[in-house]
Amino acid sequence: MNSDNWRPLASREVLERRALLLRQIRSFMAERGVLEVETPYLGGAAATDPNIHSLTLSVQHPGDNRTVRRYLHSSPEFAMKRLLASGSGPIFQICRVFRDHETGRVHNPEFTMLEWYRPGFEHHRLMDEVNALLQSLGIAKAGRIAYGQAFMDRVGLDPHSADTDCLVRRAAALGFISEPADDAALLDFLFSELVAPALGRGGAMFVHDYPVHQAALARVRPGKPPVAERFELFINGVEIANGFHELTDAAEQRRRFERDNQRRRSVNFPVLPMEEHLLQALAHGLPECAGVALGVDRLLMTLCGAERLDQVLAFPFDRA
Amino acid sequence: MSVYSTNEFRTGLKIMLENDPCSILENEFVKPGKGQAFNRVKLRNLKTGRVLERTFKSGDTVDGADVMDVALQYLYNDGDLWHFMNPKSYEQLAADARAMGATAQWLKGEETCVVTLWDGVPLVVAAPNVVTLTITQTEPGVRGDTATGGSKPATLETGAVVKVPLFVSEGERIRVDTRTSEYLSRAKD
């Protein structure tokens, strides 16, 4: 055991910058009338997305001898949508979220997320507001590029129409060796390898209008091609935020949960209970809204000129 | 045969890739915001020495390579194979010219070498980092020219040729770094 491991890794200067950033975010939201909320870290249901690995705990149920399974939240989105459906109006939250299997240069199994929702906004109007937040922090406002255009520029294929064989050949030439590979994984690989590293160099950049495979919880806009009304913000090749024009249709939400669980079953991951509270809230009526989740630690990296996430964490996972 | 998940990838892990044993040099976790996670891996092919880059879907599994390093004593070359002995078990093993590579030029006998075995067969033989050998042929040095740092080729008793300073002469024993083929010093006997 290294005897220096009790010390924080982030410098005093970085800790002060973090504290200032949190104050700046809160005052930005307060000026715009966005209400700060808190929701449970220990959720009754987990994200069904097969690419997210939630941490589970057994909790003693109050009043009897039962232990119940709870999931450390990987995002506060489900609970915040329940607040929106109940008529909360615009809300934000700053919280720690937890994801197993995520450790690397810009990943830590727990990190700080800023998530906010704007009833009445669609995704472009929310991008405007993310830009206003960036500018209030002294970061130049981000440009915008459609996913299809960014992909075409760097990969030379149309992600909305390229056939699987084409994607497989391109990926294999770059050393991708997983088989069988579905289109979603191939697009993710090519985007991570060729597109993302070039995004947000010399200025922040929004990517918007994703292929329908990458819809997650975004609504899909019919058209040729149909696109998911989703956006991500990149600075220096690192993804900082992910936003959606939110899905409000309960039946479609249930289908996506079921499809996630089918994919989980096909790769032998545990099948997860669906968030019935969320489905009930959607059935009751979620207002038309846009929402965005922003990685506060990664934003702080940008503000401090850090290369690695652990440089801006007092105690990264190995020192926790 | 052991099987490893990408979650177990770490520097030094030996895995099979495209039918060859490889050693992991670097392992980087890559994940888009809402998508498939990947492990971008740099590996050395232990048969060819080439460095490769490959990307796996996180959670994929690969076969481990049954590769181990053992310290063996070099005995002799029979003209075709180089014979080694395990000093503990007295078991003998033979390495072919491909496994020996450039290592053979440093060995005269009794050196202890690190031999990488794959399924029990020598795959790579590494010479000791530093060997002491006698110069069998070199041009006489020019007296008084020791300060210029000039050098000249010298043939060693094993046949290897290295550059030595001008003041070193035939019949002397010198120390050589086998990783760089560089002269280190005269041997102190």
mmCIF file of C-alpha atoms in Angstrom, chain A residues 47-53 180-188 211-217 230 254-272, chain B residues 31-32 34-38 57-58:
data_model
loop_
_atom_site.group_PDB
_atom_site.id
_atom_site.type_symbol
_atom_site.label_atom_id
_atom_site.label_comp_id
_atom_site.label_asym_id
_atom_site.label_seq_id
_atom_site.Cartn_x
_atom_site.Cartn_y
_atom_site.Cartn_z
ATOM 1 C CA ALA A 47 -31.658 1.645 -16.144
ATOM 2 C CA THR A 48 -32.439 -1.227 -18.539
ATOM 3 C CA ASP A 49 -29.897 0.025 -21.133
ATOM 4 C CA PRO A 50 -27.651 -3.045 -21.667
ATOM 5 C CA ASN A 51 -24.603 -0.772 -21.835
ATOM 6 C CA ILE A 52 -25.139 0.480 -18.289
ATOM 7 C CA HIS A 53 -24.221 -1.705 -15.328
ATOM 8 C CA PRO A 180 -21.069 -10.905 -34.234
ATOM 9 C CA ALA A 181 -21.309 -7.147 -34.361
ATOM 10 C CA ASP A 182 -24.657 -5.369 -34.610
ATOM 11 C CA ASP A 183 -25.058 -2.053 -36.431
ATOM 12 C CA ALA A 184 -25.348 -0.094 -33.183
ATOM 13 C CA ALA A 185 -22.006 -1.405 -31.887
ATOM 14 C CA LEU A 186 -20.333 -0.829 -35.264
ATOM 15 C CA LEU A 187 -21.561 2.773 -35.425
ATOM 16 C CA ASP A 188 -20.436 3.315 -31.816
ATOM 17 C CA PRO A 211 -29.425 7.267 -35.996
ATOM 18 C CA VAL A 212 -32.491 5.538 -34.555
ATOM 19 C CA HIS A 213 -30.296 2.732 -33.081
ATOM 20 C CA GLN A 214 -28.850 5.389 -30.769
ATOM 21 C CA ALA A 215 -32.197 6.866 -29.677
ATOM 22 C CA ALA A 216 -31.995 5.721 -26.003
ATOM 23 C CA LEU A 217 -34.814 7.799 -24.408
ATOM 24 C CA ARG A 230 -30.813 13.591 -29.239
ATOM 25 C CA ARG A 254 -42.517 0.191 -22.505
ATOM 26 C CA ARG A 255 -41.447 -1.189 -25.919
ATOM 27 C CA ARG A 256 -37.951 0.271 -25.450
ATOM 28 C CA PHE A 257 -37.654 -1.254 -21.956
ATOM 29 C CA GLU A 258 -38.722 -4.610 -23.403
ATOM 30 C CA ARG A 259 -36.261 -4.330 -26.279
ATOM 31 C CA ASP A 260 -33.444 -3.484 -23.810
ATOM 32 C CA ASN A 261 -34.318 -6.566 -21.777
ATOM 33 C CA GLN A 262 -34.322 -8.735 -24.915
ATOM 34 C CA ARG A 263 -30.832 -7.499 -25.708
ATOM 35 C CA ARG A 264 -29.801 -8.153 -22.096
ATOM 36 C CA ARG A 265 -31.105 -11.716 -22.375
ATOM 37 C CA SER A 266 -29.218 -12.271 -25.645
ATOM 38 C CA VAL A 267 -25.877 -11.414 -24.001
ATOM 39 C CA ASN A 268 -26.637 -13.164 -20.685
ATOM 40 C CA PHE A 269 -26.955 -9.973 -18.651
ATOM 41 C CA PRO A 270 -29.534 -9.917 -15.868
ATOM 42 C CA VAL A 271 -33.006 -8.894 -17.006
ATOM 43 C CA LEU A 272 -34.165 -5.898 -14.969
ATOM 44 C CA LYS B 31 -17.142 4.338 -23.987
ATOM 45 C CA PRO B 32 -19.498 6.590 -25.861
ATOM 46 C CA LYS B 34 -24.988 6.031 -24.365
ATOM 47 C CA GLY B 35 -23.525 3.107 -26.193
ATOM 48 C CA GLN B 36 -21.357 0.089 -26.445
ATOM 49 C CA ALA B 37 -18.174 0.153 -24.316
ATOM 50 C CA PHE B 38 -14.888 -0.971 -25.856
ATOM 51 C CA LYS B 57 -16.424 -5.008 -27.263
ATOM 52 C CA SER B 58 -16.270 -4.797 -23.463
#
